[in-house]
Short mmCIF file of C-alpha atoms in Angstrom, two decimals:
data_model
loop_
_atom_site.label_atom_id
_atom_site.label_comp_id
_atom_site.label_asym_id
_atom_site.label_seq_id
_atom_site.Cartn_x
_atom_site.Cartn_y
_atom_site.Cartn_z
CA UNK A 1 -79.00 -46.33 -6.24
CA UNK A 2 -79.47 -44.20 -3.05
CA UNK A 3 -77.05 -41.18 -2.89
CA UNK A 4 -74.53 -42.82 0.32
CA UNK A 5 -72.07 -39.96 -0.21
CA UNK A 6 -74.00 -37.37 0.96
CA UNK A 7 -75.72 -39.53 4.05
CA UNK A 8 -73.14 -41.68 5.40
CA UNK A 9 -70.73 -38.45 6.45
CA UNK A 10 -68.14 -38.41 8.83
CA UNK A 11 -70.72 -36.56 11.21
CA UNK A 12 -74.08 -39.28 10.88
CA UNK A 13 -71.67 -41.95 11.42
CA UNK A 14 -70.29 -40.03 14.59
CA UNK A 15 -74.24 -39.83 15.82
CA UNK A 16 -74.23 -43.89 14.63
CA UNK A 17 -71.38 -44.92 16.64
CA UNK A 18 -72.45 -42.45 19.72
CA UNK A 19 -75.98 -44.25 19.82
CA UNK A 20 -74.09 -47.54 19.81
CA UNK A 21 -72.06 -46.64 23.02
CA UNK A 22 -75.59 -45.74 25.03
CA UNK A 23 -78.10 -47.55 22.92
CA UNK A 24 -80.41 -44.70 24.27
CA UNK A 25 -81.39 -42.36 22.12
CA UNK A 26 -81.96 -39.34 24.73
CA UNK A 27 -78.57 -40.26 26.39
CA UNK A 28 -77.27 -40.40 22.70
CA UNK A 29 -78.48 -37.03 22.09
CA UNK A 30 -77.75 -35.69 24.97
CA UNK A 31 -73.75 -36.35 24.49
CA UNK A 32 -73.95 -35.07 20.86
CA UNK A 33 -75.64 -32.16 22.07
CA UNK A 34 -78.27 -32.20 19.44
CA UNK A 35 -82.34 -33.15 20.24
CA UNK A 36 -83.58 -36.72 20.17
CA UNK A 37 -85.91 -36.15 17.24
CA UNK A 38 -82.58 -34.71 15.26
CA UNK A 39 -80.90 -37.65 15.94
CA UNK A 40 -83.55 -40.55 15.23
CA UNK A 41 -84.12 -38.23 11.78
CA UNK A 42 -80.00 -38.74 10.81
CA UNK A 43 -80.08 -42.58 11.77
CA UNK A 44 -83.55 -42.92 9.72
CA UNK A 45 -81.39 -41.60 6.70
CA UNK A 46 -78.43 -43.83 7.31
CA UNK A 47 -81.18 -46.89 7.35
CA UNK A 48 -82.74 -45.23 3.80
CA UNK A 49 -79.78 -44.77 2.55
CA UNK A 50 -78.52 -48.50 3.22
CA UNK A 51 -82.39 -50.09 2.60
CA UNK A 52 -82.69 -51.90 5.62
CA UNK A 53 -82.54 -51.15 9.61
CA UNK A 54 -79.73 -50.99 11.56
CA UNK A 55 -81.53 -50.85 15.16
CA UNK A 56 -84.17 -53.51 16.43
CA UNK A 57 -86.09 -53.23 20.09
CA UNK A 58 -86.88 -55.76 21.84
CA UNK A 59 -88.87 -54.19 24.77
CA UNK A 60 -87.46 -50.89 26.02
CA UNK A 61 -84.03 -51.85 24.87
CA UNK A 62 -82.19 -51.71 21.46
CA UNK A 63 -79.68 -53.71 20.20
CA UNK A 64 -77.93 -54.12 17.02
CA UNK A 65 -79.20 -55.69 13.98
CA UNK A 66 -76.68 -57.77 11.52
CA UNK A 67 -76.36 -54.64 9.02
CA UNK A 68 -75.88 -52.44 12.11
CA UNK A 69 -72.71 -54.52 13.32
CA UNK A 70 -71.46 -54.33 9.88
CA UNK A 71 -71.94 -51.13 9.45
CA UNK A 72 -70.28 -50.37 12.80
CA UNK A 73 -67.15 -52.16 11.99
CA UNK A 74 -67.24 -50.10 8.47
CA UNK A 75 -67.47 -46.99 10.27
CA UNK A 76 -64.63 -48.01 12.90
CA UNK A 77 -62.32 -48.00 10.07
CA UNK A 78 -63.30 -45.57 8.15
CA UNK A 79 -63.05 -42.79 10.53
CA UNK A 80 -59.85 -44.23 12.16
CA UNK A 81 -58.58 -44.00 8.34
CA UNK A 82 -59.88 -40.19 8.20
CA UNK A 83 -58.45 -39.73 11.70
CA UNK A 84 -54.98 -41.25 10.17
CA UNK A 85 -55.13 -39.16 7.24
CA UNK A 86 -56.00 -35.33 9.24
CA UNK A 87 -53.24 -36.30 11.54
CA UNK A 88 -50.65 -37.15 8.70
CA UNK A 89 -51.33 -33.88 7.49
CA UNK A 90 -51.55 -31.81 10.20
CA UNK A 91 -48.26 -33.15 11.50
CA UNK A 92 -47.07 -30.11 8.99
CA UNK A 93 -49.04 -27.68 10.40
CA UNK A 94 -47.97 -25.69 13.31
CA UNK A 95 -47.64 -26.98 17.07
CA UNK A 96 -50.36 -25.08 18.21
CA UNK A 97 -53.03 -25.49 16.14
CA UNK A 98 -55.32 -29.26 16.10
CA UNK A 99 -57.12 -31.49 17.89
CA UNK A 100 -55.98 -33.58 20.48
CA UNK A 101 -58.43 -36.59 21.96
CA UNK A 102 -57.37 -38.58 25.14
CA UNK A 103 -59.05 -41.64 26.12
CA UNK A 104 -59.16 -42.55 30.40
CA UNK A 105 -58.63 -45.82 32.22
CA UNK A 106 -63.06 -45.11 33.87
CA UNK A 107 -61.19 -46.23 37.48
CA UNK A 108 -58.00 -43.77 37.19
CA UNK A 109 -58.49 -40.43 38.56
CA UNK A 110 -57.71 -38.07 36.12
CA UNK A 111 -57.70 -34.86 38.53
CA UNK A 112 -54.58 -33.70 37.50
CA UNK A 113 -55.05 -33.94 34.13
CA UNK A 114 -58.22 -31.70 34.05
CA UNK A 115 -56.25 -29.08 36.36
CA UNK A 116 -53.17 -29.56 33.70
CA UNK A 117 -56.05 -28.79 30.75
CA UNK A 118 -57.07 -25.90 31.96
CA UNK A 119 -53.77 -24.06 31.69
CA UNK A 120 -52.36 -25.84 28.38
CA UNK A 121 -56.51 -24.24 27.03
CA UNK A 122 -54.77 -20.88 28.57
CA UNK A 123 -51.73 -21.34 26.35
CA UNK A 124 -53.04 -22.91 23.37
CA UNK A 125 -56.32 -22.20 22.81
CA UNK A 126 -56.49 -23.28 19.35
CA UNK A 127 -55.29 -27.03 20.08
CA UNK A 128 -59.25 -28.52 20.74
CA UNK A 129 -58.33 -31.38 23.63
CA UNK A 130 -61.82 -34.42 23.98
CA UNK A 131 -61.21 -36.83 26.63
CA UNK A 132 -63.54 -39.84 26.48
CA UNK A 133 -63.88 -42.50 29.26
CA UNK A 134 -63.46 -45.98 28.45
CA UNK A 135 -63.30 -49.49 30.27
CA UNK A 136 -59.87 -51.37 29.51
CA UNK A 137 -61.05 -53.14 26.84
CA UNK A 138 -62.40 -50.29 24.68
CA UNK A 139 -59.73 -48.06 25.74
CA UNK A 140 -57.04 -50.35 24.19
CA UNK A 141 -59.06 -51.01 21.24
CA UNK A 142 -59.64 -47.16 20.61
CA UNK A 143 -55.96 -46.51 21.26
CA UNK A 144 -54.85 -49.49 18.55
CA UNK A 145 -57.44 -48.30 15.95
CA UNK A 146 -56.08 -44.52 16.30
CA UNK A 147 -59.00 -43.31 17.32
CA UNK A 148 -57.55 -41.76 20.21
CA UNK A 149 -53.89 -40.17 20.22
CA UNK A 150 -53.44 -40.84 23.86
CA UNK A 151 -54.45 -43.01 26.70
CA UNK A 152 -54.36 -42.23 30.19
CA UNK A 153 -53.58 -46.03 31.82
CA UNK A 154 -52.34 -47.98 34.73
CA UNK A 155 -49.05 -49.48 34.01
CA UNK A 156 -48.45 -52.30 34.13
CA UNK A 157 -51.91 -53.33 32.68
CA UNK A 158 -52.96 -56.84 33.92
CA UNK A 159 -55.59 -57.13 30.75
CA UNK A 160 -54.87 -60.42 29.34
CA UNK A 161 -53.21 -58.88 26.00
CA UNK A 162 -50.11 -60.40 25.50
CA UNK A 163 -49.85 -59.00 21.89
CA UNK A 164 -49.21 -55.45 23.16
CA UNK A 165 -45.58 -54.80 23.62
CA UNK A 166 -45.18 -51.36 24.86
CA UNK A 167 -41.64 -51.44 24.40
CA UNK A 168 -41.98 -52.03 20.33
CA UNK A 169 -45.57 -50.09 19.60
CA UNK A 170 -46.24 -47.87 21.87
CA UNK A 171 -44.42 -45.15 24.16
CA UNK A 172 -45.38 -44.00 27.37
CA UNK A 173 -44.64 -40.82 30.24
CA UNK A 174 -45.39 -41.89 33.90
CA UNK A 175 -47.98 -39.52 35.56
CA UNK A 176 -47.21 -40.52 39.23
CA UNK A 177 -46.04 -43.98 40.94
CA UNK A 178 -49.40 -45.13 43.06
CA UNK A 179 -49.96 -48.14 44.79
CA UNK A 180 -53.10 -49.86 46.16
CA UNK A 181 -54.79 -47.83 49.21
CA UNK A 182 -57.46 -49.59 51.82
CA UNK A 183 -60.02 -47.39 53.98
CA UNK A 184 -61.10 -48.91 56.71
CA UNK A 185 -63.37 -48.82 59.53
CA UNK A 186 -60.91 -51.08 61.87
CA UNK A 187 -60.16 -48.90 64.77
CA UNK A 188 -57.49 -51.38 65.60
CA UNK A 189 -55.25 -50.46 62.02
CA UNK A 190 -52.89 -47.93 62.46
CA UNK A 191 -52.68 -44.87 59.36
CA UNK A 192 -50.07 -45.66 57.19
CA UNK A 193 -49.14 -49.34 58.44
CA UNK A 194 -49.37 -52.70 56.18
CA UNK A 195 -51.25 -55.36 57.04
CA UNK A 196 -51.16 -58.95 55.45
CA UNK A 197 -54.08 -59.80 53.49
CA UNK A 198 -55.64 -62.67 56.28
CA UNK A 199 -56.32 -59.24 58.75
CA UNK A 200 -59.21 -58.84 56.22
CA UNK A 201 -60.68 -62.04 55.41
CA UNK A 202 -63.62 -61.40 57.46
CA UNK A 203 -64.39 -57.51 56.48
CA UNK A 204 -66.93 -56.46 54.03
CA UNK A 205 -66.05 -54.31 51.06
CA UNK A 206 -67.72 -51.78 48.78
CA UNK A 207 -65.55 -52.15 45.28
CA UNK A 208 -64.60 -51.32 41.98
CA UNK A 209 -66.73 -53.93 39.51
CA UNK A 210 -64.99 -56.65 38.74
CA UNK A 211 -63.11 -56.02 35.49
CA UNK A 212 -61.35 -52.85 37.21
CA UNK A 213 -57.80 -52.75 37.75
CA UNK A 214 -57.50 -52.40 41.18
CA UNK A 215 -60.01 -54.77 42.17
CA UNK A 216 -58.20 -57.39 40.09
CA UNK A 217 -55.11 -56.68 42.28
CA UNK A 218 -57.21 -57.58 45.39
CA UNK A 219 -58.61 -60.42 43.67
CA UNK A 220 -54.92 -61.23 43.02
CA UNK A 221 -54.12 -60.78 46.92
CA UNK A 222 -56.76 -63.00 48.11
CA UNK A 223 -56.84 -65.91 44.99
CA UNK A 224 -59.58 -68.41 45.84
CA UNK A 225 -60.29 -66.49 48.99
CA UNK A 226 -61.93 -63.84 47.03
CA UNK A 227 -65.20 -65.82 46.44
CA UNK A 228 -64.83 -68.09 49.35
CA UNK A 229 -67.39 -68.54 52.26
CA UNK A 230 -64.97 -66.52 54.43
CA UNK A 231 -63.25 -64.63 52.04
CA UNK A 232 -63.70 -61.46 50.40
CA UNK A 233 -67.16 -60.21 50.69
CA UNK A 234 -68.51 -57.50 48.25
CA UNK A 235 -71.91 -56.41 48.93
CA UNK A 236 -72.21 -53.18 46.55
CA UNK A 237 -70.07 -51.90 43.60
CA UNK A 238 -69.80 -48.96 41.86
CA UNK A 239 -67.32 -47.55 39.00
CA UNK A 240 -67.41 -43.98 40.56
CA UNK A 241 -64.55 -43.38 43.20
CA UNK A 242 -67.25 -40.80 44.93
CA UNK A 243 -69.81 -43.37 45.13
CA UNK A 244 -67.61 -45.87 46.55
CA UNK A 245 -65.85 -43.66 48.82
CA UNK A 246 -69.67 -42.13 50.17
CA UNK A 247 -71.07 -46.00 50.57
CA UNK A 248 -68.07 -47.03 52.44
CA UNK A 249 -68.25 -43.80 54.77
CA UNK A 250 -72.36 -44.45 55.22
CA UNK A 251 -71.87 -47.97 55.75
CA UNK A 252 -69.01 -50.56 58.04
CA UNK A 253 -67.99 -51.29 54.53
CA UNK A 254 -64.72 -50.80 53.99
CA UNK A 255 -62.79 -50.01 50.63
CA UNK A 256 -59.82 -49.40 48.58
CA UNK A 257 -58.67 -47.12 46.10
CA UNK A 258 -55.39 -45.66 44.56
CA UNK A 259 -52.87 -43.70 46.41
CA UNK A 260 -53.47 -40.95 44.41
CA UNK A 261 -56.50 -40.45 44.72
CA UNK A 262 -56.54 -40.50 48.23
CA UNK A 263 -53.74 -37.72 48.88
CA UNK A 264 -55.64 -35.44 46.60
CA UNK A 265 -58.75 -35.86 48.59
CA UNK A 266 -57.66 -36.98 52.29
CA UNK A 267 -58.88 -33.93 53.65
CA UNK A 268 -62.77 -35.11 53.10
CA UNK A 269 -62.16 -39.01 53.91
CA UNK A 270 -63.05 -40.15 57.26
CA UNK A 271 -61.38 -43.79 56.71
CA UNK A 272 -58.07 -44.95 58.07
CA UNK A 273 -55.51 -45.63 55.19
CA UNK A 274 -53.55 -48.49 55.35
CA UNK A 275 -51.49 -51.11 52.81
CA UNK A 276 -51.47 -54.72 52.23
CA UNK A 277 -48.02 -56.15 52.85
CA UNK A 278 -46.46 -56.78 49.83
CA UNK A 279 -48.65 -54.61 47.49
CA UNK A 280 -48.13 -54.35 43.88
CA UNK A 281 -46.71 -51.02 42.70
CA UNK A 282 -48.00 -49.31 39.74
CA UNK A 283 -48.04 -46.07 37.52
CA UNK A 284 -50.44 -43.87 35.69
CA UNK A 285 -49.44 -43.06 32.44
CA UNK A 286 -50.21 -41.59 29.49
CA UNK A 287 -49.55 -43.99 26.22
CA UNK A 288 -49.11 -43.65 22.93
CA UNK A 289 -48.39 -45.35 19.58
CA UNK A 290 -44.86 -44.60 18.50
CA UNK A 291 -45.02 -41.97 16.18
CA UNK A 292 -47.46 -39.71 18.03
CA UNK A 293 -44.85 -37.74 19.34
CA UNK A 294 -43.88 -36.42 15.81
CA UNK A 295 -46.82 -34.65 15.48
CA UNK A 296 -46.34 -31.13 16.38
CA UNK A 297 -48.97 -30.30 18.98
CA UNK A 298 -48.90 -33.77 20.61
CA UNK A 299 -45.30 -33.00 21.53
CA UNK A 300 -45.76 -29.48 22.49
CA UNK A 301 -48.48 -31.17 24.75
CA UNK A 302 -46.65 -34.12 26.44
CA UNK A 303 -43.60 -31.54 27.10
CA UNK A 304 -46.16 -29.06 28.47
CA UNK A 305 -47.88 -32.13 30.73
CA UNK A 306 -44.27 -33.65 31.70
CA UNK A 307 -43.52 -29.74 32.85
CA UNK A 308 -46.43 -29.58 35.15
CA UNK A 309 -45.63 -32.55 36.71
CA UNK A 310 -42.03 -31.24 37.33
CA UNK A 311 -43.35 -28.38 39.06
#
């Protein structure tokens, strides 16, 4: 019988999961910061070790065999169980000593929190802080597996989950109040006015994919126009605010993005910013599971994050 205790660790199962999330070994390796040939050696172990492959190809691209998506839901667990147990115990350790990982909303701009990291680094340098960007899906999945202590969020969250209550699981400390901001070419829109969603029937956009947040709250301002022959009319997409913000500037495109976003970086956008009439207000966040807050350096940080906002 092969010797799984000593291949399956907490650290090949890491590289396992990491490959999973690029399904490119270089890119793999690359995030890991390890070589390509290191990691294809620690995954050829894993599939020793198990007696049968984990990976197939098909062309250039790899997907997951049957024993690799069991494995992956064994390895889920396992290190959200070693996750549960290291933070059970370090909740009796002192407030400044532990890891911290954060998990971001890929469409919120998390600015502030990487200028707010910097100094809490200063102040605690022994608290290790990882923040991971994640779609909606996999961010809520991470954060309800315990994988992640906190998520940075829009709130409310229009993802279809009606089994998350945040009021009996999960806690959460607003970041900012933001609302929905459109750029646009229009010379006739005035800065800072709202408009009523038929002024832009006819006007091309460069967007957020789809399944983002704020994209969904257009597609919720225009309902069945969104698709329609005259409706809303999105020629390119991208996930990164930069992108989408550059496009729309090189282009008659115009765009929209959150309020927040756009009074950190106003200064280097050449768009008019205006409202829809009626927009839907929302917050960024950072939520938690109840509990979280008992652990010693998770408070120390929320109360350090909550002061920075203050001032």
């Amino acid at each position: 019988m092969p010797k799984t205790d000593t291949i399956l660790s907490t650290k090949s199962l890491h590289y396992f999961l990491q490959l999973i999330d690029t399904m490119n070994y270089t890119q793999a390796a690359q995030i890991l910061g390890i070589t390509q040939p290191a990691l294809t050696q620690q995954i050829k172990k894993i599939e020793h070790a198990i007696g049968t492959p984990l990976f197939g190809q098909m062309g250039k691209k790899l997907y997951l065999t049957e024993a690799g998506k069991q494995l992956q839901t064994g390895a889920i667990k396992l290190l959200g169980t070693i996750n549960s147990v290291v933070n059970d115990i370090q909740e009796f350790t002192q407030a400044d000593k532990g890891n911290i990982s954060i998990g971001v909303l890929d469409s919120v701009d998390s600015e502030v929190l990487r200028k707010f990291l910097v100094k809490f680094n200063q102040k605690s340098p022994d608290i290790t802080v990882n923040v991971c960007y994640f779609n909606r899906k996999d961010l809520w999945y991470n954060l309800d597996n315990n994988l992640i202590d906190l998520a940075l969020i829009y709130v409310p969250d229009n993802m279809k989950k009606s089994q998350v209550n945040l009021q009996n699981q999960y806690d959460y400390m607003k970041v900012c109040e933001d609302r929905l901001t459109i750029l646009t070419h229009d010379k006739k829109a005035k800065a800072g006015k709202s408009y009523p969603v038929s002024e832009f029937i006819d006007r091309q956009w460069v967007a957020y994919p789809d399944n983002f947040y704020l994209t969904q709250i257009m597609r919720e301002k225009f309902g069945s126009k969104m698709n329609a022959k005259n409706g809303m009319k999105v020629p390119l997409s991208f996930s990164s605010t930069k992108q989408l913000l550059d496009t729309a500037e090189e282009t008659e495109y115009d765009t929209f993005i959150n309020n927040s976003y756009y009074q950190l970086h106003k200064n280097d956008i050449n768009l008019t910013p205006i409202y829809l009439k009626d927009d839907t207000k929302f917050s960024t966040s950072v939520i938690y599971r109840k509990g979280k807050k008992d652990v010693p350096r998770i408070e120390r940080f929320l109360a350090e994050f909550k002061k920075f906002l203050d001032e």
